[in-house]
Amino acid sequence: MAKERNYLMKLFISFFKIGLFTFGGGFAMIPLIEKEIVDDNGWATKQEILDIFALAQSVPGAIGVNTAVFIGYKLKGIVGALVALLGVISPSIIIMVVIAHFFIQFRANIYLDRAFNGLKAGVIGLICAATWQIAKTAVIDRFGLIVALSAFVLSAFGIIPVVWVIVLGAFSGYLYYRTSKGRSAR
Amino acid sequence: MILAQLFLTFFKIGIFTFGGGYAMLALIQQEITSRGWMTAQEFVDVVGIAEMTPGPIAVNAATFVGYRLVGMQGALVATSAVVLPSLISVLAVSKFWDKYRNSRGVQWGFAGIRPVVVGLVGAAAIMVTTATLHGLAHGGLRLTTIIIASGVFYGVAFRKWSPIKALIICALLGLIIFK
């Protein structure tokens, strides 16, 4: 029982940290999720995290919230899902309530503004690192490289909605590996 | 009554938030300003704050609007409403996932989706970079931003730096450098 509570506490703290340091949208948290979930706690493999991330983008809801619920549910069922969810949104709630309360003063603070500029630069670096890290796991053959580049172009220029890019990827993966499995592609 | 309205509005926003990012900002703005809960200018401020503070933008906006309108109770109601669709849809998909994830068809599909995620994250990197550089006043600040970003990329991708420590250092660097 105490062990169980410890486990849930660790889950909460991990996602609290992830929520606290997720600046600039869900993608920036990939390196942090990998560290917390894969490296530090061994709760999932790198590939599982990638699959969860793809799923998190394909269903309604914010990416960070969806990822937390997925991982929490996978580890400890409904209770785990709720604990991870609470963990990931608690920092937002606390910080936004404080900011809403002192809204006017916050906007004018020059020091906060400077710190945020530094943070934004760091976020760029983190998202680039995320691209590199997941490319190492996810792009394993020439087919993968072509799909990754196509998805990049389709999404960067806003050609079709993200949901459709993912659906297209799934479809072409199914077709490609289905037809090439006899020829040893993987 | 306003609590019920808050709940319904943010539940709707939660349902239509696909893939994150900027797509749903238009929806949030429409929902909030058409009800007179906030002016368009106030909304721009909220977006700026939501982008600079941790957490998903939808969650940040919900907490902020709820708190400004009703106080703590409003913040909790709006935030619960915006995450409820996540909870429902993810739990539904998880059940399905455990059952089918090891079938070959699903495996093939995911082998196609994984590289897509790489492309999507790369695209997000480009978008965040252009938006950030665009918002800076002059070339010196842009160059500094690029240098800091490159350092973080190198450290996190190749030297196993902790992302959290890297961000804290970035904030401190910002305090010193960005005048």
Short mmCIF file of N, CA and C in Angstrom, two decimals, chain B residues 1-166:
data_model
loop_
_atom_site.label_atom_id
_atom_site.label_comp_id
_atom_site.label_asym_id
_atom_site.label_seq_id
_atom_site.Cartn_x
_atom_site.Cartn_y
_atom_site.Cartn_z
N MET B 1 -24.70 30.20 -13.15
CA MET B 1 -24.99 30.09 -14.58
C MET B 1 -23.73 30.28 -15.40
N ILE B 2 -22.94 31.27 -14.99
CA ILE B 2 -21.72 31.53 -15.75
C ILE B 2 -20.75 30.36 -15.62
N LEU B 3 -20.82 29.64 -14.50
CA LEU B 3 -19.97 28.45 -14.35
C LEU B 3 -20.33 27.39 -15.38
N ALA B 4 -21.63 27.21 -15.61
CA ALA B 4 -22.08 26.24 -16.61
C ALA B 4 -21.62 26.66 -18.00
N GLN B 5 -21.73 27.96 -18.29
CA GLN B 5 -21.28 28.48 -19.58
C GLN B 5 -19.78 28.27 -19.77
N LEU B 6 -19.02 28.58 -18.71
CA LEU B 6 -17.57 28.37 -18.74
C LEU B 6 -17.27 26.91 -19.05
N PHE B 7 -17.96 26.02 -18.35
CA PHE B 7 -17.71 24.60 -18.53
C PHE B 7 -17.96 24.18 -19.98
N LEU B 8 -19.14 24.55 -20.50
CA LEU B 8 -19.49 24.14 -21.86
C LEU B 8 -18.53 24.71 -22.89
N THR B 9 -18.19 25.98 -22.73
CA THR B 9 -17.29 26.63 -23.70
C THR B 9 -15.94 25.95 -23.74
N PHE B 10 -15.36 25.69 -22.56
CA PHE B 10 -14.01 25.12 -22.56
C PHE B 10 -14.02 23.62 -22.86
N PHE B 11 -15.14 22.96 -22.59
CA PHE B 11 -15.27 21.57 -23.01
C PHE B 11 -15.20 21.49 -24.53
N LYS B 12 -15.92 22.42 -25.18
CA LYS B 12 -15.93 22.50 -26.64
C LYS B 12 -14.53 22.78 -27.17
N ILE B 13 -13.84 23.72 -26.54
CA ILE B 13 -12.47 24.04 -26.97
C ILE B 13 -11.57 22.81 -26.83
N GLY B 14 -11.74 22.07 -25.74
CA GLY B 14 -10.95 20.85 -25.53
C GLY B 14 -11.19 19.82 -26.62
N ILE B 15 -12.46 19.68 -27.03
CA ILE B 15 -12.80 18.69 -28.05
C ILE B 15 -12.12 19.03 -29.38
N PHE B 16 -12.08 20.31 -29.70
CA PHE B 16 -11.58 20.68 -31.03
C PHE B 16 -10.10 21.03 -31.06
N THR B 17 -9.41 20.76 -29.95
CA THR B 17 -7.97 20.95 -29.95
C THR B 17 -7.28 19.70 -30.46
N PHE B 18 -6.97 19.69 -31.74
CA PHE B 18 -6.26 18.56 -32.33
C PHE B 18 -4.81 18.94 -32.58
N GLY B 19 -3.87 18.05 -32.21
CA GLY B 19 -2.49 18.27 -32.59
C GLY B 19 -1.83 19.48 -31.96
N GLY B 20 -2.51 20.18 -31.11
CA GLY B 20 -1.91 21.31 -30.41
C GLY B 20 -1.57 22.45 -31.34
N GLY B 21 -0.67 23.31 -30.88
CA GLY B 21 -0.20 24.39 -31.73
C GLY B 21 -1.18 25.55 -31.84
N TYR B 22 -1.10 26.23 -32.96
CA TYR B 22 -1.80 27.50 -33.07
C TYR B 22 -3.18 27.38 -33.69
N ALA B 23 -3.52 26.18 -34.17
CA ALA B 23 -4.78 26.03 -34.89
C ALA B 23 -5.98 26.40 -34.04
N MET B 24 -5.91 26.09 -32.73
CA MET B 24 -7.11 26.29 -31.95
C MET B 24 -7.19 27.67 -31.31
N LEU B 25 -6.16 28.49 -31.52
CA LEU B 25 -6.21 29.83 -30.93
C LEU B 25 -7.38 30.63 -31.49
N ALA B 26 -7.63 30.47 -32.80
CA ALA B 26 -8.75 31.19 -33.43
C ALA B 26 -10.07 30.80 -32.76
N LEU B 27 -10.20 29.49 -32.50
CA LEU B 27 -11.43 29.00 -31.87
C LEU B 27 -11.60 29.59 -30.47
N ILE B 28 -10.51 29.56 -29.68
CA ILE B 28 -10.60 30.09 -28.32
C ILE B 28 -10.98 31.57 -28.36
N GLN B 29 -10.33 32.32 -29.25
CA GLN B 29 -10.62 33.75 -29.32
C GLN B 29 -12.08 34.00 -29.63
N GLN B 30 -12.59 33.27 -30.64
CA GLN B 30 -13.97 33.44 -31.04
C GLN B 30 -14.92 33.16 -29.88
N GLU B 31 -14.68 32.05 -29.19
CA GLU B 31 -15.56 31.66 -28.09
C GLU B 31 -15.55 32.69 -26.97
N ILE B 32 -14.37 33.20 -26.67
CA ILE B 32 -14.23 34.07 -25.51
C ILE B 32 -14.68 35.50 -25.79
N THR B 33 -14.28 36.03 -26.95
CA THR B 33 -14.64 37.44 -27.22
C THR B 33 -16.12 37.58 -27.60
N SER B 34 -16.68 36.57 -28.29
CA SER B 34 -18.09 36.69 -28.69
C SER B 34 -19.01 36.70 -27.47
N ARG B 35 -18.54 36.15 -26.36
CA ARG B 35 -19.35 36.18 -25.14
C ARG B 35 -19.07 37.42 -24.30
N GLY B 36 -18.16 38.26 -24.79
CA GLY B 36 -17.83 39.48 -24.06
C GLY B 36 -17.03 39.20 -22.80
N TRP B 37 -16.40 38.02 -22.71
CA TRP B 37 -15.60 37.69 -21.53
C TRP B 37 -14.25 38.41 -21.55
N MET B 38 -13.86 38.88 -22.72
CA MET B 38 -12.55 39.47 -22.86
C MET B 38 -12.53 40.24 -24.18
N THR B 39 -11.78 41.36 -24.22
CA THR B 39 -11.65 42.06 -25.50
C THR B 39 -10.58 41.37 -26.34
N ALA B 40 -10.54 41.70 -27.64
CA ALA B 40 -9.55 41.08 -28.54
C ALA B 40 -8.14 41.41 -28.06
N GLN B 41 -7.93 42.64 -27.58
CA GLN B 41 -6.60 43.05 -27.12
C GLN B 41 -6.18 42.25 -25.89
N GLU B 42 -7.12 42.09 -24.94
CA GLU B 42 -6.82 41.29 -23.75
C GLU B 42 -6.47 39.86 -24.15
N PHE B 43 -7.15 39.37 -25.17
CA PHE B 43 -6.89 38.00 -25.60
C PHE B 43 -5.46 37.84 -26.12
N VAL B 44 -4.99 38.86 -26.89
CA VAL B 44 -3.61 38.81 -27.39
C VAL B 44 -2.64 38.73 -26.22
N ASP B 45 -2.91 39.51 -25.17
CA ASP B 45 -2.05 39.44 -23.98
C ASP B 45 -2.05 38.05 -23.38
N VAL B 46 -3.24 37.45 -23.31
CA VAL B 46 -3.34 36.12 -22.71
C VAL B 46 -2.54 35.11 -23.53
N VAL B 47 -2.62 35.22 -24.86
CA VAL B 47 -1.86 34.30 -25.71
C VAL B 47 -0.36 34.47 -25.45
N GLY B 48 0.07 35.73 -25.37
CA GLY B 48 1.49 35.98 -25.08
C GLY B 48 1.91 35.35 -23.77
N ILE B 49 1.10 35.56 -22.74
CA ILE B 49 1.42 34.99 -21.43
C ILE B 49 1.40 33.47 -21.48
N ALA B 50 0.38 32.93 -22.15
CA ALA B 50 0.26 31.46 -22.21
C ALA B 50 1.45 30.84 -22.92
N GLU B 51 1.99 31.55 -23.92
CA GLU B 51 3.13 31.00 -24.64
C GLU B 51 4.40 31.06 -23.81
N MET B 52 4.47 32.06 -22.95
CA MET B 52 5.71 32.23 -22.18
C MET B 52 5.70 31.49 -20.86
N THR B 53 4.54 30.99 -20.46
CA THR B 53 4.48 30.25 -19.20
C THR B 53 4.35 28.76 -19.51
N PRO B 54 4.74 27.92 -18.56
CA PRO B 54 4.70 26.49 -18.84
C PRO B 54 3.28 25.98 -19.02
N GLY B 55 3.16 24.86 -19.71
CA GLY B 55 1.87 24.20 -19.83
C GLY B 55 1.22 24.44 -21.18
N PRO B 56 0.25 23.56 -21.51
CA PRO B 56 -0.46 23.70 -22.77
C PRO B 56 -1.23 25.03 -22.82
N ILE B 57 -1.27 25.65 -24.01
CA ILE B 57 -1.93 26.95 -24.15
C ILE B 57 -3.41 26.88 -23.78
N ALA B 58 -4.08 25.80 -24.20
CA ALA B 58 -5.52 25.67 -23.91
C ALA B 58 -5.76 25.66 -22.40
N VAL B 59 -4.90 24.94 -21.67
CA VAL B 59 -5.06 24.86 -20.22
C VAL B 59 -4.78 26.23 -19.59
N ASN B 60 -3.73 26.88 -20.05
CA ASN B 60 -3.40 28.22 -19.51
C ASN B 60 -4.54 29.21 -19.74
N ALA B 61 -5.07 29.22 -20.97
CA ALA B 61 -6.15 30.16 -21.30
C ALA B 61 -7.37 29.88 -20.44
N ALA B 62 -7.69 28.59 -20.25
CA ALA B 62 -8.87 28.22 -19.45
C ALA B 62 -8.71 28.71 -18.02
N THR B 63 -7.55 28.45 -17.40
CA THR B 63 -7.34 28.87 -16.02
C THR B 63 -7.45 30.39 -15.92
N PHE B 64 -6.81 31.09 -16.85
CA PHE B 64 -6.79 32.55 -16.81
C PHE B 64 -8.20 33.13 -16.93
N VAL B 65 -8.93 32.72 -17.97
CA VAL B 65 -10.27 33.27 -18.21
C VAL B 65 -11.19 32.92 -17.04
N GLY B 66 -11.15 31.66 -16.59
CA GLY B 66 -11.99 31.25 -15.48
C GLY B 66 -11.72 32.08 -14.23
N TYR B 67 -10.43 32.31 -13.94
CA TYR B 67 -10.08 33.06 -12.73
C TYR B 67 -10.51 34.52 -12.84
N ARG B 68 -10.28 35.14 -14.01
CA ARG B 68 -10.65 36.55 -14.19
C ARG B 68 -12.16 36.73 -14.09
N LEU B 69 -12.93 35.75 -14.54
CA LEU B 69 -14.38 35.91 -14.55
C LEU B 69 -15.01 35.61 -13.20
N VAL B 70 -14.61 34.50 -12.58
CA VAL B 70 -15.32 34.03 -11.38
C VAL B 70 -14.40 33.88 -10.17
N GLY B 71 -13.08 33.86 -10.38
CA GLY B 71 -12.18 33.55 -9.27
C GLY B 71 -11.76 32.10 -9.30
N MET B 72 -11.27 31.62 -8.16
CA MET B 72 -10.70 30.27 -8.08
C MET B 72 -11.65 29.20 -8.61
N GLN B 73 -12.94 29.31 -8.23
CA GLN B 73 -13.92 28.33 -8.67
C GLN B 73 -14.00 28.28 -10.20
N GLY B 74 -14.00 29.46 -10.82
CA GLY B 74 -14.05 29.53 -12.28
C GLY B 74 -12.83 28.91 -12.91
N ALA B 75 -11.65 29.17 -12.31
CA ALA B 75 -10.41 28.61 -12.85
C ALA B 75 -10.48 27.09 -12.85
N LEU B 76 -10.96 26.51 -11.75
CA LEU B 76 -11.02 25.05 -11.65
C LEU B 76 -12.06 24.46 -12.61
N VAL B 77 -13.21 25.11 -12.72
CA VAL B 77 -14.25 24.61 -13.63
C VAL B 77 -13.77 24.65 -15.08
N ALA B 78 -13.23 25.79 -15.51
CA ALA B 78 -12.80 25.93 -16.90
C ALA B 78 -11.66 24.96 -17.23
N THR B 79 -10.73 24.81 -16.28
CA THR B 79 -9.60 23.92 -16.53
C THR B 79 -10.04 22.46 -16.60
N SER B 80 -10.93 22.05 -15.69
CA SER B 80 -11.43 20.67 -15.74
C SER B 80 -12.13 20.44 -17.07
N ALA B 81 -12.91 21.42 -17.51
CA ALA B 81 -13.67 21.26 -18.75
C ALA B 81 -12.75 21.09 -19.95
N VAL B 82 -11.65 21.83 -19.97
CA VAL B 82 -10.79 21.79 -21.15
C VAL B 82 -9.98 20.48 -21.21
N VAL B 83 -9.72 19.84 -20.07
CA VAL B 83 -8.96 18.58 -20.10
C VAL B 83 -9.86 17.34 -20.15
N LEU B 84 -11.15 17.51 -19.89
CA LEU B 84 -12.06 16.36 -19.86
C LEU B 84 -12.09 15.59 -21.19
N PRO B 85 -12.16 16.29 -22.34
CA PRO B 85 -12.13 15.55 -23.62
C PRO B 85 -10.87 14.70 -23.76
N SER B 86 -9.70 15.21 -23.29
CA SER B 86 -8.47 14.41 -23.33
C SER B 86 -8.68 13.12 -22.58
N LEU B 87 -9.19 13.24 -21.37
CA LEU B 87 -9.35 12.08 -20.50
C LEU B 87 -10.23 11.04 -21.17
N ILE B 88 -11.38 11.51 -21.68
CA ILE B 88 -12.33 10.58 -22.29
C ILE B 88 -11.73 9.92 -23.53
N SER B 89 -11.19 10.74 -24.45
CA SER B 89 -10.73 10.17 -25.72
C SER B 89 -9.52 9.28 -25.52
N VAL B 90 -8.59 9.71 -24.65
CA VAL B 90 -7.39 8.90 -24.46
C VAL B 90 -7.72 7.56 -23.81
N LEU B 91 -8.62 7.58 -22.82
CA LEU B 91 -8.99 6.32 -22.18
C LEU B 91 -9.65 5.39 -23.18
N ALA B 92 -10.50 5.96 -24.04
CA ALA B 92 -11.16 5.14 -25.06
C ALA B 92 -10.11 4.52 -25.99
N VAL B 93 -9.16 5.34 -26.45
CA VAL B 93 -8.15 4.85 -27.38
C VAL B 93 -7.20 3.86 -26.70
N SER B 94 -6.88 4.11 -25.42
CA SER B 94 -5.96 3.22 -24.70
C SER B 94 -6.48 1.80 -24.65
N LYS B 95 -7.77 1.66 -24.38
CA LYS B 95 -8.39 0.33 -24.32
C LYS B 95 -8.17 -0.39 -25.64
N PHE B 96 -8.49 0.31 -26.72
CA PHE B 96 -8.35 -0.22 -28.06
C PHE B 96 -6.88 -0.54 -28.35
N TRP B 97 -6.01 0.35 -27.87
CA TRP B 97 -4.58 0.24 -28.18
C TRP B 97 -3.98 -1.04 -27.59
N ASP B 98 -4.27 -1.30 -26.30
CA ASP B 98 -3.71 -2.48 -25.65
C ASP B 98 -4.10 -3.75 -26.39
N LYS B 99 -5.28 -3.73 -26.96
CA LYS B 99 -5.80 -4.92 -27.61
C LYS B 99 -5.14 -5.13 -28.98
N TYR B 100 -4.91 -4.03 -29.70
CA TYR B 100 -4.52 -4.20 -31.10
C TYR B 100 -3.08 -3.81 -31.42
N ARG B 101 -2.36 -3.25 -30.45
CA ARG B 101 -1.06 -2.69 -30.80
C ARG B 101 -0.07 -3.73 -31.31
N ASN B 102 -0.27 -5.01 -30.97
CA ASN B 102 0.67 -6.02 -31.44
C ASN B 102 0.27 -6.71 -32.73
N SER B 103 -0.88 -6.31 -33.29
CA SER B 103 -1.26 -6.90 -34.57
C SER B 103 -0.36 -6.32 -35.66
N ARG B 104 -0.11 -7.10 -36.71
CA ARG B 104 0.86 -6.66 -37.71
C ARG B 104 0.41 -5.39 -38.43
N GLY B 105 -0.89 -5.32 -38.74
CA GLY B 105 -1.39 -4.14 -39.44
C GLY B 105 -1.12 -2.87 -38.66
N VAL B 106 -1.40 -2.89 -37.35
CA VAL B 106 -1.15 -1.72 -36.51
C VAL B 106 0.34 -1.40 -36.45
N GLN B 107 1.17 -2.48 -36.38
CA GLN B 107 2.63 -2.28 -36.36
C GLN B 107 3.10 -1.56 -37.62
N TRP B 108 2.57 -2.00 -38.77
CA TRP B 108 2.97 -1.37 -40.04
C TRP B 108 2.54 0.09 -40.05
N GLY B 109 1.30 0.33 -39.59
CA GLY B 109 0.80 1.70 -39.55
C GLY B 109 1.71 2.59 -38.71
N PHE B 110 2.11 2.09 -37.54
CA PHE B 110 2.95 2.90 -36.66
C PHE B 110 4.35 3.09 -37.23
N ALA B 111 4.83 2.08 -37.99
CA ALA B 111 6.13 2.25 -38.64
C ALA B 111 6.06 3.42 -39.62
N GLY B 112 4.87 3.71 -40.15
CA GLY B 112 4.71 4.88 -41.01
C GLY B 112 4.51 6.16 -40.23
N ILE B 113 3.87 6.06 -39.06
CA ILE B 113 3.56 7.26 -38.27
C ILE B 113 4.81 7.79 -37.58
N ARG B 114 5.72 6.92 -37.12
CA ARG B 114 6.89 7.38 -36.37
C ARG B 114 7.71 8.43 -37.13
N PRO B 115 8.08 8.15 -38.40
CA PRO B 115 8.80 9.21 -39.13
C PRO B 115 7.96 10.47 -39.34
N VAL B 116 6.61 10.32 -39.42
CA VAL B 116 5.77 11.51 -39.54
C VAL B 116 5.97 12.42 -38.33
N VAL B 117 6.03 11.81 -37.14
CA VAL B 117 6.22 12.61 -35.92
C VAL B 117 7.52 13.40 -36.01
N VAL B 118 8.57 12.76 -36.55
CA VAL B 118 9.85 13.47 -36.72
C VAL B 118 9.64 14.72 -37.58
N GLY B 119 8.94 14.55 -38.72
CA GLY B 119 8.68 15.68 -39.60
C GLY B 119 7.87 16.77 -38.92
N LEU B 120 6.87 16.36 -38.12
CA LEU B 120 6.01 17.34 -37.44
C LEU B 120 6.81 18.13 -36.41
N VAL B 121 7.66 17.44 -35.66
CA VAL B 121 8.45 18.14 -34.64
C VAL B 121 9.44 19.09 -35.32
N GLY B 122 10.05 18.62 -36.44
CA GLY B 122 10.95 19.49 -37.20
C GLY B 122 10.23 20.75 -37.68
N ALA B 123 9.00 20.57 -38.18
CA ALA B 123 8.22 21.72 -38.64
C ALA B 123 7.94 22.67 -37.49
N ALA B 124 7.60 22.10 -36.30
CA ALA B 124 7.35 22.95 -35.13
C ALA B 124 8.60 23.73 -34.77
N ALA B 125 9.78 23.09 -34.89
CA ALA B 125 11.03 23.78 -34.59
C ALA B 125 11.19 25.00 -35.48
N ILE B 126 10.91 24.82 -36.78
CA ILE B 126 11.02 25.94 -37.72
C ILE B 126 10.03 27.05 -37.36
N MET B 127 8.78 26.67 -37.06
CA MET B 127 7.74 27.66 -36.76
C MET B 127 8.08 28.45 -35.50
N VAL B 128 8.52 27.73 -34.45
CA VAL B 128 8.84 28.43 -33.20
C VAL B 128 10.04 29.36 -33.42
N THR B 129 11.02 28.89 -34.20
CA THR B 129 12.20 29.71 -34.45
C THR B 129 11.82 31.00 -35.18
N THR B 130 11.05 30.88 -36.26
CA THR B 130 10.70 32.09 -37.01
C THR B 130 9.86 33.04 -36.15
N ALA B 131 8.87 32.49 -35.41
CA ALA B 131 8.03 33.36 -34.59
C ALA B 131 8.87 34.09 -33.54
N THR B 132 9.82 33.37 -32.91
CA THR B 132 10.63 33.98 -31.87
C THR B 132 11.54 35.06 -32.46
N LEU B 133 12.24 34.74 -33.54
CA LEU B 133 13.16 35.72 -34.14
C LEU B 133 12.40 36.94 -34.64
N HIS B 134 11.21 36.70 -35.18
CA HIS B 134 10.38 37.79 -35.69
C HIS B 134 10.00 38.77 -34.58
N GLY B 135 9.82 38.25 -33.38
CA GLY B 135 9.38 39.10 -32.27
C GLY B 135 10.50 39.91 -31.63
N LEU B 136 11.74 39.71 -32.06
CA LEU B 136 12.85 40.43 -31.42
C LEU B 136 13.16 41.73 -32.15
N ALA B 137 13.64 42.72 -31.38
CA ALA B 137 13.72 44.08 -31.91
C ALA B 137 14.85 44.27 -32.92
N HIS B 138 16.04 43.67 -32.71
CA HIS B 138 17.13 43.92 -33.65
C HIS B 138 18.04 42.71 -33.82
N GLY B 139 18.96 42.81 -34.80
CA GLY B 139 19.79 41.68 -35.20
C GLY B 139 20.65 41.10 -34.10
N GLY B 140 21.15 41.95 -33.19
CA GLY B 140 22.00 41.48 -32.10
C GLY B 140 21.25 40.49 -31.23
N LEU B 141 19.99 40.82 -30.89
CA LEU B 141 19.18 39.93 -30.06
C LEU B 141 18.92 38.62 -30.79
N ARG B 142 18.70 38.72 -32.11
CA ARG B 142 18.43 37.50 -32.88
C ARG B 142 19.65 36.60 -32.87
N LEU B 143 20.82 37.19 -33.08
CA LEU B 143 22.06 36.41 -33.09
C LEU B 143 22.26 35.73 -31.73
N THR B 144 22.06 36.49 -30.64
CA THR B 144 22.19 35.92 -29.30
C THR B 144 21.25 34.74 -29.13
N THR B 145 20.00 34.92 -29.58
CA THR B 145 19.01 33.84 -29.48
C THR B 145 19.50 32.59 -30.20
N ILE B 146 20.03 32.79 -31.42
CA ILE B 146 20.49 31.64 -32.20
C ILE B 146 21.66 30.94 -31.51
N ILE B 147 22.56 31.73 -30.93
CA ILE B 147 23.71 31.13 -30.22
C ILE B 147 23.24 30.32 -29.02
N ILE B 148 22.35 30.90 -28.21
CA ILE B 148 21.84 30.18 -27.03
C ILE B 148 21.13 28.90 -27.47
N ALA B 149 20.28 29.04 -28.51
CA ALA B 149 19.52 27.87 -28.99
C ALA B 149 20.47 26.77 -29.46
N SER B 150 21.53 27.16 -30.20
CA SER B 150 22.48 26.16 -30.68
C SER B 150 23.17 25.45 -29.52
N GLY B 151 23.55 26.23 -28.50
CA GLY B 151 24.19 25.65 -27.33
C GLY B 151 23.29 24.62 -26.65
N VAL B 152 22.00 24.98 -26.47
CA VAL B 152 21.06 24.06 -25.83
C VAL B 152 20.88 22.81 -26.69
N PHE B 153 20.77 23.00 -28.00
CA PHE B 153 20.64 21.85 -28.91
C PHE B 153 21.82 20.90 -28.75
N TYR B 154 23.02 21.45 -28.81
CA TYR B 154 24.22 20.63 -28.69
C TYR B 154 24.26 19.90 -27.35
N GLY B 155 24.03 20.65 -26.27
CA GLY B 155 24.13 20.08 -24.94
C GLY B 155 23.10 18.98 -24.69
N VAL B 156 21.84 19.23 -25.07
CA VAL B 156 20.78 18.27 -24.78
C VAL B 156 20.86 17.07 -25.73
N ALA B 157 21.15 17.32 -27.02
CA ALA B 157 21.15 16.22 -27.98
C ALA B 157 22.41 15.36 -27.88
N PHE B 158 23.56 15.98 -27.58
CA PHE B 158 24.83 15.22 -27.66
C PHE B 158 25.55 15.08 -26.33
N ARG B 159 25.24 15.91 -25.34
CA ARG B 159 25.98 15.88 -24.08
C ARG B 159 25.12 15.48 -22.89
N LYS B 160 23.85 15.06 -23.17
CA LYS B 160 22.97 14.60 -22.09
C LYS B 160 22.73 15.64 -21.01
N TRP B 161 22.69 16.92 -21.38
CA TRP B 161 22.32 17.93 -20.39
C TRP B 161 20.88 17.69 -19.96
N SER B 162 20.58 18.06 -18.71
CA SER B 162 19.20 18.02 -18.26
C SER B 162 18.44 19.20 -18.88
N PRO B 163 17.30 18.92 -19.57
CA PRO B 163 16.53 20.00 -20.20
C PRO B 163 16.11 21.07 -19.19
N ILE B 164 15.78 20.63 -17.96
CA ILE B 164 15.32 21.59 -16.95
C ILE B 164 16.45 22.56 -16.59
N LYS B 165 17.64 21.99 -16.32
CA LYS B 165 18.76 22.87 -15.96
C LYS B 165 19.09 23.80 -17.12
N ALA B 166 19.02 23.26 -18.35
CA ALA B 166 19.31 24.10 -19.53
C ALA B 166 18.35 25.29 -19.58
#
